[in-house]
PDB file of C-alpha atoms in Angstrom:
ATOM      1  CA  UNK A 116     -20.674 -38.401  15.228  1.00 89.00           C
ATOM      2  CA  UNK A 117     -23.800 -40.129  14.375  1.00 91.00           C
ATOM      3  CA  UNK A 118     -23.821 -43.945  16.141  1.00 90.00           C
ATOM      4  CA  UNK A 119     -26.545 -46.610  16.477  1.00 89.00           C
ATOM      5  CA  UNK A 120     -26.491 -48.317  19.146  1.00 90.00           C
ATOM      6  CA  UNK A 121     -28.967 -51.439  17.743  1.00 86.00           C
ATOM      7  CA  UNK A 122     -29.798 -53.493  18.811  1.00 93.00           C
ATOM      8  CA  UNK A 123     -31.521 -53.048  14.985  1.00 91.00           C
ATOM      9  CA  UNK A 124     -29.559 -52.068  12.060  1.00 92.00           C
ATOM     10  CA  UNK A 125     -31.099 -48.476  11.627  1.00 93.00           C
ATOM     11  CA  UNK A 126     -33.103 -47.245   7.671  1.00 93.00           C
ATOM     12  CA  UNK A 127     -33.585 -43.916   6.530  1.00 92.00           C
ATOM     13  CA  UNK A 128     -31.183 -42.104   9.198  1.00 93.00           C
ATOM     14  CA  UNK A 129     -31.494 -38.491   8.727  1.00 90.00           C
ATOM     15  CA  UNK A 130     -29.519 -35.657  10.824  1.00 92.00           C
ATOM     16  CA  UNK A 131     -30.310 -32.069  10.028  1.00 92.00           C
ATOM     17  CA  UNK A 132     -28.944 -28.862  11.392  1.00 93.00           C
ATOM     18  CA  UNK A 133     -31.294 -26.065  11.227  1.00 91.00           C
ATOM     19  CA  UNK A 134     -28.410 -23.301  11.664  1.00 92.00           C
ATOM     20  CA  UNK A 135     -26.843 -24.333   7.964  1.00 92.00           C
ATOM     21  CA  UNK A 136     -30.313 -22.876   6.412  1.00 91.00           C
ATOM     22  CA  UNK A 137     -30.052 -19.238   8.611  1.00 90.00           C
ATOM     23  CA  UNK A 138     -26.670 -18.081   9.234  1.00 93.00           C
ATOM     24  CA  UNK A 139     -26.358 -15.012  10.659  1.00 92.00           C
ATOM     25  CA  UNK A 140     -24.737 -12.011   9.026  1.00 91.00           C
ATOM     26  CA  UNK A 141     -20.999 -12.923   9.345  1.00 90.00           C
ATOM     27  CA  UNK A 142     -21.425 -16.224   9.334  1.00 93.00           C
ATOM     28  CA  UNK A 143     -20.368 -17.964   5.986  1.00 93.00           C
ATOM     29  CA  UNK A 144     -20.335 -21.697   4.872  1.00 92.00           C
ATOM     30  CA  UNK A 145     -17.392 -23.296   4.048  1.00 93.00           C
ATOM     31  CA  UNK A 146     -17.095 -26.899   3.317  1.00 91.00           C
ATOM     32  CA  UNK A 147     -19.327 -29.965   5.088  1.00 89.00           C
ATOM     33  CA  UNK A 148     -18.345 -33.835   5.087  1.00 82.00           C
ATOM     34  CA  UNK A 149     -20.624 -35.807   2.911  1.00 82.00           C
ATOM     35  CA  UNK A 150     -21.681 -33.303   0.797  1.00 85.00           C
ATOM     36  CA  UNK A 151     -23.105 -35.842  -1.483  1.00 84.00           C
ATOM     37  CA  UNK A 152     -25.579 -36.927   1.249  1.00 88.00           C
ATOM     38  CA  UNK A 153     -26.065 -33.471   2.566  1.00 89.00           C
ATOM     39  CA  UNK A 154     -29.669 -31.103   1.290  1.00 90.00           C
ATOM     40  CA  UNK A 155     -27.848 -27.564   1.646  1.00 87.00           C
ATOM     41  CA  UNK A 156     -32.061 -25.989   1.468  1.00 89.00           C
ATOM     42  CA  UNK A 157     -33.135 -28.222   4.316  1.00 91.00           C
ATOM     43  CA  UNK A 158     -29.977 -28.402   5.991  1.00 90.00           C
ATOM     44  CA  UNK A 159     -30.450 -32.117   6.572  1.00 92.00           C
ATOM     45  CA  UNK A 160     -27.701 -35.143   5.636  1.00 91.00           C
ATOM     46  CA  UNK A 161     -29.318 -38.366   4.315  1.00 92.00           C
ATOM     47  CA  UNK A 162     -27.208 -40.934   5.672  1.00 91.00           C
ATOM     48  CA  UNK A 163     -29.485 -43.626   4.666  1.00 89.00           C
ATOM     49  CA  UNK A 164     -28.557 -46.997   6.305  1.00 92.00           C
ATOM     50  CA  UNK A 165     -26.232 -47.594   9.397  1.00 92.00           C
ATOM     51  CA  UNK A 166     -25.652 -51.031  11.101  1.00 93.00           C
ATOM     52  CA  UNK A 167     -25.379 -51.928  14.392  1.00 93.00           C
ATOM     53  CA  UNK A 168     -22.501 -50.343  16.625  1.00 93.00           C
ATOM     54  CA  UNK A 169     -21.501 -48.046  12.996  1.00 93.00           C
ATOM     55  CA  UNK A 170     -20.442 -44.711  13.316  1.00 93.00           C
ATOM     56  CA  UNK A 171     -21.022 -41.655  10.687  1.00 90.00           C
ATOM     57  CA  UNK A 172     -18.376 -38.814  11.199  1.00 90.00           C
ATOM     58  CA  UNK A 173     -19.661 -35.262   9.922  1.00 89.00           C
ATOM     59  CA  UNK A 174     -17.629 -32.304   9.797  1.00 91.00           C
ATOM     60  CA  UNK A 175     -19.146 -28.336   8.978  1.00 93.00           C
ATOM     61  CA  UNK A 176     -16.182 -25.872   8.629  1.00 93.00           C
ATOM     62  CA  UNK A 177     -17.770 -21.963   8.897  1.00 94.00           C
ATOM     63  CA  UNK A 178     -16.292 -18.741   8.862  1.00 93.00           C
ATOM     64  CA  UNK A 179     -16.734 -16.181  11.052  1.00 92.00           C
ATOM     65  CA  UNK A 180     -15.663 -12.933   9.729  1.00 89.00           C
ATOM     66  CA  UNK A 181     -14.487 -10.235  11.231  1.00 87.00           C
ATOM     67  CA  UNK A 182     -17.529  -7.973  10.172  1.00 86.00           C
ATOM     68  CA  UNK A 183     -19.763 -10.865  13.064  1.00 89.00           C
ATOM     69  CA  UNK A 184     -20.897  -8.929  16.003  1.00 85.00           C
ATOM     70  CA  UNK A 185     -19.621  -9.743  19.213  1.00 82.00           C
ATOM     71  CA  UNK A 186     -22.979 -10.148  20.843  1.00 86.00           C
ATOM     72  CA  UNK A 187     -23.637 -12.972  18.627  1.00 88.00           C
ATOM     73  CA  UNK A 188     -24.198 -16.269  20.024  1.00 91.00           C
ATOM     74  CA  UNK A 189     -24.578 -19.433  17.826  1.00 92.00           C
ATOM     75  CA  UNK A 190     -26.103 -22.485  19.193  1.00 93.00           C
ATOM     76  CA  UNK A 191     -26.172 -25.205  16.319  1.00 93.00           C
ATOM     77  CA  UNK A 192     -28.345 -28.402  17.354  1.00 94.00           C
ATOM     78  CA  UNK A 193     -28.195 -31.327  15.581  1.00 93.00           C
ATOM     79  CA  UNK A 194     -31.302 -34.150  15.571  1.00 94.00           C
ATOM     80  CA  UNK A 195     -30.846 -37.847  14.133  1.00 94.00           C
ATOM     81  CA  UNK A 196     -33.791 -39.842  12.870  1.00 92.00           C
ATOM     82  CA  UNK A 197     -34.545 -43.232  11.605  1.00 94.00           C
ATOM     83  CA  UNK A 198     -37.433 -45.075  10.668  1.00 94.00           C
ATOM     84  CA  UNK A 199     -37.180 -47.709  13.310  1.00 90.00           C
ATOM     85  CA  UNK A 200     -38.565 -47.493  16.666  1.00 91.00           C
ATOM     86  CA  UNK A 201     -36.244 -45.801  19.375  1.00 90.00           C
ATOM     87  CA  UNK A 202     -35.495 -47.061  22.230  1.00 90.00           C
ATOM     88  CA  UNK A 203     -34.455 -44.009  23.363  1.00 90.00           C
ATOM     89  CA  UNK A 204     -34.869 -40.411  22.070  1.00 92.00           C
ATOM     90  CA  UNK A 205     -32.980 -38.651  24.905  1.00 91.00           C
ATOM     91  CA  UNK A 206     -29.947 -38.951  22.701  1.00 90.00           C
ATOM     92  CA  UNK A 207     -31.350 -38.128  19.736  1.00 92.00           C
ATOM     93  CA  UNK A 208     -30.359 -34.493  19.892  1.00 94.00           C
ATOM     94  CA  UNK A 209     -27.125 -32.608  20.483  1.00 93.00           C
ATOM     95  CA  UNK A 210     -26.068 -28.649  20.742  1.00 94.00           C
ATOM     96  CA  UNK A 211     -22.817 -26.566  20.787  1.00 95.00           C
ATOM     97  CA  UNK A 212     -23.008 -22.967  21.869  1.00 94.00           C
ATOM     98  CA  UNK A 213     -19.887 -20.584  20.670  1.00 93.00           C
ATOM     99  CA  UNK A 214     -19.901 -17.056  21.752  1.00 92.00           C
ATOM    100  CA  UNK A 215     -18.865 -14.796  19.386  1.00 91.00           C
ATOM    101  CA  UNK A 216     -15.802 -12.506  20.627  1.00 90.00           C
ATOM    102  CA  UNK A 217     -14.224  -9.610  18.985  1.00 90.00           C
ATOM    103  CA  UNK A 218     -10.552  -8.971  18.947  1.00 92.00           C
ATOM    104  CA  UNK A 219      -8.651  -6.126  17.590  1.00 95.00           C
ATOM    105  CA  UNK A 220      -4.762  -4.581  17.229  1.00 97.00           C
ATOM    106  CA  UNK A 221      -4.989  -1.253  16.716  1.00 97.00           C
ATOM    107  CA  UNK A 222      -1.803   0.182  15.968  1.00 97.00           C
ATOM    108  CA  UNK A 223      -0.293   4.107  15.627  1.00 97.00           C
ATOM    109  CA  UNK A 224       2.781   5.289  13.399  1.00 97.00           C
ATOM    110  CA  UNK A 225       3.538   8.703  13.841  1.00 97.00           C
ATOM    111  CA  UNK A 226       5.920  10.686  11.452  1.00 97.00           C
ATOM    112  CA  UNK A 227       7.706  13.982  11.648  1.00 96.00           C
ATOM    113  CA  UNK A 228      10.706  15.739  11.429  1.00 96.00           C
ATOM    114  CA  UNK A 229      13.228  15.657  14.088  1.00 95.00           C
ATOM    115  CA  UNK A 230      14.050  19.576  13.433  1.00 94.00           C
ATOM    116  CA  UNK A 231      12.404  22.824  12.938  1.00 94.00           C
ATOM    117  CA  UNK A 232      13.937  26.017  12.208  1.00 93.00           C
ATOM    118  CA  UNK A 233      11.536  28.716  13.863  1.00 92.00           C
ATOM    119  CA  UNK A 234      10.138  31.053  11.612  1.00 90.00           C
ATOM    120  CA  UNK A 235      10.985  29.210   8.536  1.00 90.00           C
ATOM    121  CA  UNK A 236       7.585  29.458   6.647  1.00 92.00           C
ATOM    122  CA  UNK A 237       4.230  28.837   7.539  1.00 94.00           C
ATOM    123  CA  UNK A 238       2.660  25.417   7.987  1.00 95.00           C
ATOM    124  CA  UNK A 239       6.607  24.740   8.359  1.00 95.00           C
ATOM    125  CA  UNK A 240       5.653  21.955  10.972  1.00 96.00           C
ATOM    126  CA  UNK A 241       3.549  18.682   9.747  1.00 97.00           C
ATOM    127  CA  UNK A 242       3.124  15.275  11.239  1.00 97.00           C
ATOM    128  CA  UNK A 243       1.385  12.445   9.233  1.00 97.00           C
ATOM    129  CA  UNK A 244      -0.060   9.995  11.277  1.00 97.00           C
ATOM    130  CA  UNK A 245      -1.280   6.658  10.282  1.00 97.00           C
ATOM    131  CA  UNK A 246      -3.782   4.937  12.299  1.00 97.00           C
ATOM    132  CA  UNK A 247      -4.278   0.590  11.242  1.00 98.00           C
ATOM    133  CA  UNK A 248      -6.566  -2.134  12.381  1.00 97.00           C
ATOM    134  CA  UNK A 249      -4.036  -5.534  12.418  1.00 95.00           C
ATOM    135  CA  UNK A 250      -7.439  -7.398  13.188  1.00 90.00           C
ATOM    136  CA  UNK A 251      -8.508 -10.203  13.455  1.00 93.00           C
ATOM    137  CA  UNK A 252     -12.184  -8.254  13.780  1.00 92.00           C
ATOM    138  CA  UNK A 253     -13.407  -5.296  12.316  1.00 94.00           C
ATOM    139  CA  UNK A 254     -13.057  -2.147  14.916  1.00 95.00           C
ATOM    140  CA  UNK A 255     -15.745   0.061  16.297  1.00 94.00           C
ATOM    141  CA  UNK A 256     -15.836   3.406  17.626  1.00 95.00           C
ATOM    142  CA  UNK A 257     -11.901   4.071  16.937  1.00 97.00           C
ATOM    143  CA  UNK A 258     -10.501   7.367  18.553  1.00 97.00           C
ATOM    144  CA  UNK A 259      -6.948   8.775  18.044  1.00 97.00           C
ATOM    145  CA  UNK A 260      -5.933  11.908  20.752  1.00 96.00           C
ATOM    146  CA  UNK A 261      -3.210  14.114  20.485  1.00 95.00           C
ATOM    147  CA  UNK A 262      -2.681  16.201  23.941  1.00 92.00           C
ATOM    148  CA  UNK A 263      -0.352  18.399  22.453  1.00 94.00           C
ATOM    149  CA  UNK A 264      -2.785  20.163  20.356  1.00 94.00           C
ATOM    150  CA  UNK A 265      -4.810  21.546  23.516  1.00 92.00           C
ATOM    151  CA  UNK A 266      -1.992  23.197  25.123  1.00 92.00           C
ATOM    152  CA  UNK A 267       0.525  24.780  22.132  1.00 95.00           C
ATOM    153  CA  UNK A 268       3.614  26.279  23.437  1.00 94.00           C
ATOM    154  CA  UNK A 269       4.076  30.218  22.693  1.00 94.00           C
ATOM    155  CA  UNK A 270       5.102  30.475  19.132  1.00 94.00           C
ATOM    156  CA  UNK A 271       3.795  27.576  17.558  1.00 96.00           C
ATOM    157  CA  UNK A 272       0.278  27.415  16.302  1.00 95.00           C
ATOM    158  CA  UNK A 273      -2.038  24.954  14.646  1.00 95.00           C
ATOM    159  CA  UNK A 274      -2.902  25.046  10.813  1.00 96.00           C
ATOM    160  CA  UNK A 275      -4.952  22.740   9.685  1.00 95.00           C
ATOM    161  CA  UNK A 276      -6.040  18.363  10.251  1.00 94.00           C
ATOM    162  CA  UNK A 277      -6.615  16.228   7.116  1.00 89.00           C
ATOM    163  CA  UNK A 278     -10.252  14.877   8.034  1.00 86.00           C
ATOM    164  CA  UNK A 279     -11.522  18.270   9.534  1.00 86.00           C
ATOM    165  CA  UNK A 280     -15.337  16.591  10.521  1.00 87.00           C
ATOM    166  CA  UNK A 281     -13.852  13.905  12.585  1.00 92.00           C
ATOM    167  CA  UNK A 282     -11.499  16.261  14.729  1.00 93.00           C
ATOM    168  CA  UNK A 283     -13.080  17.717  17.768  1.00 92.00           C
ATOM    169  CA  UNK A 284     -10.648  20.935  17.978  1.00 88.00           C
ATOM    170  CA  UNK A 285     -11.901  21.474  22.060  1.00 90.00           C
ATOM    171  CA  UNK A 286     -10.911  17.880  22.789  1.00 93.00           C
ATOM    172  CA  UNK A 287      -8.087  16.909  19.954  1.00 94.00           C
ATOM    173  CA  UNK A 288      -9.457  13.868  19.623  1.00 96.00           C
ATOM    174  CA  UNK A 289     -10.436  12.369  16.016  1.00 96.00           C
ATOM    175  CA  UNK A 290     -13.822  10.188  15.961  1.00 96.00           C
ATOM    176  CA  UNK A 291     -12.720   7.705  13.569  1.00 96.00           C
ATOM    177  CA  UNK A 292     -15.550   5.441  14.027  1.00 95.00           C
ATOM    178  CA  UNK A 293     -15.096   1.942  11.945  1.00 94.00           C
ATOM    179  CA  UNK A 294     -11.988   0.507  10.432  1.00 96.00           C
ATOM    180  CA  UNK A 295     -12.197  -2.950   9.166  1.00 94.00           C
ATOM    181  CA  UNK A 296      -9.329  -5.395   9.361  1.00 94.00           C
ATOM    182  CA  UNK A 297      -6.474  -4.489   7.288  1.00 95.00           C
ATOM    183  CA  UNK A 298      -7.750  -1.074   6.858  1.00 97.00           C
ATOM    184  CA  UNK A 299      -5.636   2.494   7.445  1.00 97.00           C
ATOM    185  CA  UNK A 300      -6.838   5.559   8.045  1.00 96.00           C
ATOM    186  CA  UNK A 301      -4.131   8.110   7.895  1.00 96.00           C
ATOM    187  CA  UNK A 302      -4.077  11.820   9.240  1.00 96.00           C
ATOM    188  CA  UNK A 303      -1.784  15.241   8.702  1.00 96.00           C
ATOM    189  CA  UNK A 304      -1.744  17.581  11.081  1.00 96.00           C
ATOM    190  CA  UNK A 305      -0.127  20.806  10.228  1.00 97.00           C
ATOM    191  CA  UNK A 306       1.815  23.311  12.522  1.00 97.00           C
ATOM    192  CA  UNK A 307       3.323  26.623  12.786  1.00 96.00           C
ATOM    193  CA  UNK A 308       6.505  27.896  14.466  1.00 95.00           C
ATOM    194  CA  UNK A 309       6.711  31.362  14.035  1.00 93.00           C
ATOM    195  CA  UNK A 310       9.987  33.011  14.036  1.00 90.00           C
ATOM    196  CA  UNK A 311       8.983  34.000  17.928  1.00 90.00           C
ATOM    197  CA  UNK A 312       9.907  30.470  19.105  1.00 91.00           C
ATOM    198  CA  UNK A 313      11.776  29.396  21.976  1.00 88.00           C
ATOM    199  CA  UNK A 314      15.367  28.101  20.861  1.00 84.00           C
ATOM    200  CA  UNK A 315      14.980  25.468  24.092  1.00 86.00           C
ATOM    201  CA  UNK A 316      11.998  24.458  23.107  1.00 88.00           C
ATOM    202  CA  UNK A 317      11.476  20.580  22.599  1.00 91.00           C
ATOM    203  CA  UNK A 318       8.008  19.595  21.474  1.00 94.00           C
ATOM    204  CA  UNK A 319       6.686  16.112  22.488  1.00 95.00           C
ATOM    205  CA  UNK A 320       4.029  15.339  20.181  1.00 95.00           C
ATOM    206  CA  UNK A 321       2.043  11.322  21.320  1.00 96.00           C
ATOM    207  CA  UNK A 322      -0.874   9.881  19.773  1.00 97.00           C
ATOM    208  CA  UNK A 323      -2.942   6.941  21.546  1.00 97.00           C
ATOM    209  CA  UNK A 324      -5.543   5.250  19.737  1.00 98.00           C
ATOM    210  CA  UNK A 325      -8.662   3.371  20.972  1.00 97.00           C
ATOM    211  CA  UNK A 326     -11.516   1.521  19.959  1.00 96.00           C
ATOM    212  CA  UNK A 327     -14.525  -0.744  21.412  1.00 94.00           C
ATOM    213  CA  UNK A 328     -13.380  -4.322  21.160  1.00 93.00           C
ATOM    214  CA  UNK A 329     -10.869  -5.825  23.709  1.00 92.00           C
ATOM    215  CA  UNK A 330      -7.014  -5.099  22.332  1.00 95.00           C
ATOM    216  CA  UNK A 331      -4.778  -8.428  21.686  1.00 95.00           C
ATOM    217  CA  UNK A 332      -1.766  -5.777  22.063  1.00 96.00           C
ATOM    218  CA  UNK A 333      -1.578  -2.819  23.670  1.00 94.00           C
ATOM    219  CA  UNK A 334       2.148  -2.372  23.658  1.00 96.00           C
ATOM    220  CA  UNK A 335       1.282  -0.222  20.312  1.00 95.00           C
ATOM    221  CA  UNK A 336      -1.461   2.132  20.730  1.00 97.00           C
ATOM    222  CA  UNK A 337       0.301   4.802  20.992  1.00 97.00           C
ATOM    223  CA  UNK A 338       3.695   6.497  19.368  1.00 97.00           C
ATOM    224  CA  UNK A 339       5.466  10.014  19.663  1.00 96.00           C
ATOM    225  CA  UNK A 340       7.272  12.339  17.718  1.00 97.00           C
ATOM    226  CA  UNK A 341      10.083  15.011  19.395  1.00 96.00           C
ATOM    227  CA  UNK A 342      11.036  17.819  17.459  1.00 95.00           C
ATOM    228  CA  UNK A 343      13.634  20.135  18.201  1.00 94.00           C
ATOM    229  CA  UNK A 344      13.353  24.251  17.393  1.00 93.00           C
ATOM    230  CA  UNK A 345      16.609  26.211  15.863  1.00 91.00           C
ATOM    231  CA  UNK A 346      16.675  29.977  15.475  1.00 85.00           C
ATOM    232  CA  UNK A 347      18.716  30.298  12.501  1.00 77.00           C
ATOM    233  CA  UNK A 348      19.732  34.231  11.907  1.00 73.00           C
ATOM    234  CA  UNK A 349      22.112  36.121   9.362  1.00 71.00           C
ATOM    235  CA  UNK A 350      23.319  39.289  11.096  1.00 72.00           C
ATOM    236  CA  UNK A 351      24.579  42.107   8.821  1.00 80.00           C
ATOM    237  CA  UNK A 352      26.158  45.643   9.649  1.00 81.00           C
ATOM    238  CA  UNK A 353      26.248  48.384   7.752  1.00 84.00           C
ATOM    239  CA  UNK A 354      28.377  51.646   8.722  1.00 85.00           C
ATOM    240  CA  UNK A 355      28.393  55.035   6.690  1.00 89.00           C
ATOM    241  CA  UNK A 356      30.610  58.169   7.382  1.00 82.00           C
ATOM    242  CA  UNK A 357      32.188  60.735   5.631  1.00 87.00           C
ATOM    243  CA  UNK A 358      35.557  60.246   3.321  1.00 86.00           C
ATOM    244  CA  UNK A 359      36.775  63.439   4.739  1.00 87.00           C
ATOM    245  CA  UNK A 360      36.206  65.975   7.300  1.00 86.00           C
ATOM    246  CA  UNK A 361      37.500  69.572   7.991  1.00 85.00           C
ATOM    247  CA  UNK A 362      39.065  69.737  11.194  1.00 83.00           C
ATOM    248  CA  UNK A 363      37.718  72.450  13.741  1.00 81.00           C
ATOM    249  CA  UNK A 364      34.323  72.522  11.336  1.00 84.00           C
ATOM    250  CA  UNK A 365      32.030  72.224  14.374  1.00 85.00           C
ATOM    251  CA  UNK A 366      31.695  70.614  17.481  1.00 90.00           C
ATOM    252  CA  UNK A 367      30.039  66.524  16.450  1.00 85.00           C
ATOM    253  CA  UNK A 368      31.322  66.861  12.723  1.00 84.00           C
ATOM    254  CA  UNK A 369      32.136  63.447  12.743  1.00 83.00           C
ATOM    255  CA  UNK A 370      28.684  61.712  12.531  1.00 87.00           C
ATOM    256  CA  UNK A 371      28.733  57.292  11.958  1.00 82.00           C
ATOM    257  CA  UNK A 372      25.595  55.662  10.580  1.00 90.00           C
ATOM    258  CA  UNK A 373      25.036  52.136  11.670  1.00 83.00           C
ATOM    259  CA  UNK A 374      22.559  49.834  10.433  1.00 81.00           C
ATOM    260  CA  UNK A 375      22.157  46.001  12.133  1.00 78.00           C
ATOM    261  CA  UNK A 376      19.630  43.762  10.276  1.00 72.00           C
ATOM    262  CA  UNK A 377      19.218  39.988  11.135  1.00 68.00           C
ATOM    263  CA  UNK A 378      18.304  39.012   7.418  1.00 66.00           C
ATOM    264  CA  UNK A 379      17.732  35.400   9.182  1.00 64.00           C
ATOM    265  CA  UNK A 380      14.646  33.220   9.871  1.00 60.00           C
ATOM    266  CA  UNK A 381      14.083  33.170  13.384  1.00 60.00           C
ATOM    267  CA  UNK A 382      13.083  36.543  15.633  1.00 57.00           C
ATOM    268  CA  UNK A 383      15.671  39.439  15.620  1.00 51.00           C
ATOM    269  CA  UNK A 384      14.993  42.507  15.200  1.00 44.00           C
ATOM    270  CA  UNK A 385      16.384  45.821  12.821  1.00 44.00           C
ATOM    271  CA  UNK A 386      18.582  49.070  14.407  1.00 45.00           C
TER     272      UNK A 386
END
C-alpha cells in the first residue's frame, strides 16, 4: 500500500522494487497490479499523482518453483518517491523477508509375487520397485535400501538390479541422487531360488527411501513384499524283473530293479 499522508497532494510518485529486475533462479514472475503503470526493466510503478489521505494498492504474485534452493532467502524492499518535499523519509521504505523452504513426499511401491516355486528357473524371483517424488520441491540426494539383499537366505541368490551404477552391492543401497516433482524412478531387482530352497522359508523383502529435504509424510517411505517358497516335485518309480524264473536255478535268482526319480522342480534326488 502506497499512502500520502499530505498534508500536500503528492506529483510524480514513483515506487520501485529492485527484486522484479533480478530474480533468482526459481523465482518466476507472474502477474503485478497496475501493470499499465508498472516499467518491468526498471522495476519501478509510475503512479503519478496521489491526493491527500489516498491510498494505491499493489499486488506482485511470483512463483517459486520447486527447482528454488532452500538456502534461498528473498528480501524484496520497496521505496516511494515524489517530487514534493518529505516531511518524513523514515517511511519511505519497506521490506519483506521469505525464507525459502523445501518440502518433499517421497513415496515407495514395491511389487512381487506372493509365491515362488524353488528351483523353477533362474532369475525365477523379480521385484519391481518404483520410487516417486509427490513434491511440492524437487528432491536431492534420494537413496532407496533394501536389507534383504546383504544377508540372502541359503538357496536364493541375487541376479541382477536395473540401474547397476547407482547400486552399491556392499551396502544395497541405490544413490538415486535428484528426482524432480512428479518424477519416478523405477527399479527391478532380480532373484534366484534354486531348487535347494527351504520349503519354510518366508522372505521379507522392505525398501525405505530417503532424501535431503524435510518429508511432509513419512507414513510412506517405505513398503514390503513377502514371498512364500514351494518345493513342487513329481516322484516316479520304475521296477524291472524277470517274466519268469526257473525254480531251484540258484540261490538270489530273483533279482528287482528299482529306479526313483523326482522329475519335479524343487531338490530331490535320483536312486
Amino acid at each position: 500500500d502506497v499512502t500520502n499522508d499530505g498534508p500536500s497532494n503528492a506529483t510524480g510518485v514513483t515506487m520501485s522494487d529492485a527484486l522484479l529486475t533480478n530474480l533468482p533462479a526459481g523465482v518466476s514472475l507472474v502477474s503485478i497490479g497496475l501493470p499499465s503503470e508498472f516499467n518491468a526493466t526498471t522495476g519501478v510503478w509510475n503512479i503519478v499523482d496521489l491526493a491527500i489521505g489516498a491510498t494505491e494498492h499493489l499486488t506482485v504474485t511470483l512463483t517459486v518453483e520447486g527447482t528454488a534452493s532452500d538456502t534461498l532467502s528473498l528480501t524484496n524492499v520497496s521505496v516511494v518517491a515524489a517530487n514534493e518535499t518529505e516531511t518524513t523519509l523514515v517511511d519511505n521504505t519497506d521490506s519483506v523477508t521469505t525464507e525459502i523452504d523445501r518440502r518433499i513426499n517421497l513415496t515407495v511401491d514395491k511389487n512381487g509375487p506372493a509365491t515362488v516355486v524353488a528351483g523353477s528357473s533362474a532369475g525365477n524371483l523379480v521385484y519391481t520397485i518404483d520410487v516417486t517424488n509427490a513434491g511440492p520441491s524437487n528432491a536431492t540426494g534420494v537413496t532407496m535400501s533394501d536389507a534383504l539383499l546383504l544377508n540372502l537366505p541359503a538357496g536364493v541368490a541375487f541376479v541382477s538390479t536395473s540401474l547397476p551404477s547407482e547400486f552399491g552391492i556392499g551396502t544395497s543401497v541405490w544413490n538415486i541422487g535428484d528426482l524432480a516433482a512428479g518424477a519416478t524412478e523405477r527399479i527391478s531387482v532380480t532373484l534366484t531360488v534354486d531348487a535347494s530352497a527351504s520349503a519354510s522359508l518366508d522372505l521379507t523383502n522392505i525398501s525405505v527411501v530417503a532424501g535431503n529435504e524435510q518429508e511432509t509424510n513419512t507414513n510412506d517411505n517405505s513398503d514390503s513384499v513377502v514371498t512364500n517358497i514351494d518345493r513342487l516335485i513329481n516322484l516316479t518309480v520304475d521296477k524291472s524283473g524277470p517274466a519268469t524264473i526257473q525254480a531251484g536255478s540258484g540261490p538270489g535268482n530273483l533279482v528287482y530293479t528299482v529306479d526313483v526319480t523326482d522329475d519335479g522342480r524343487s531338490g530331490g534326488r535320483n536312486n
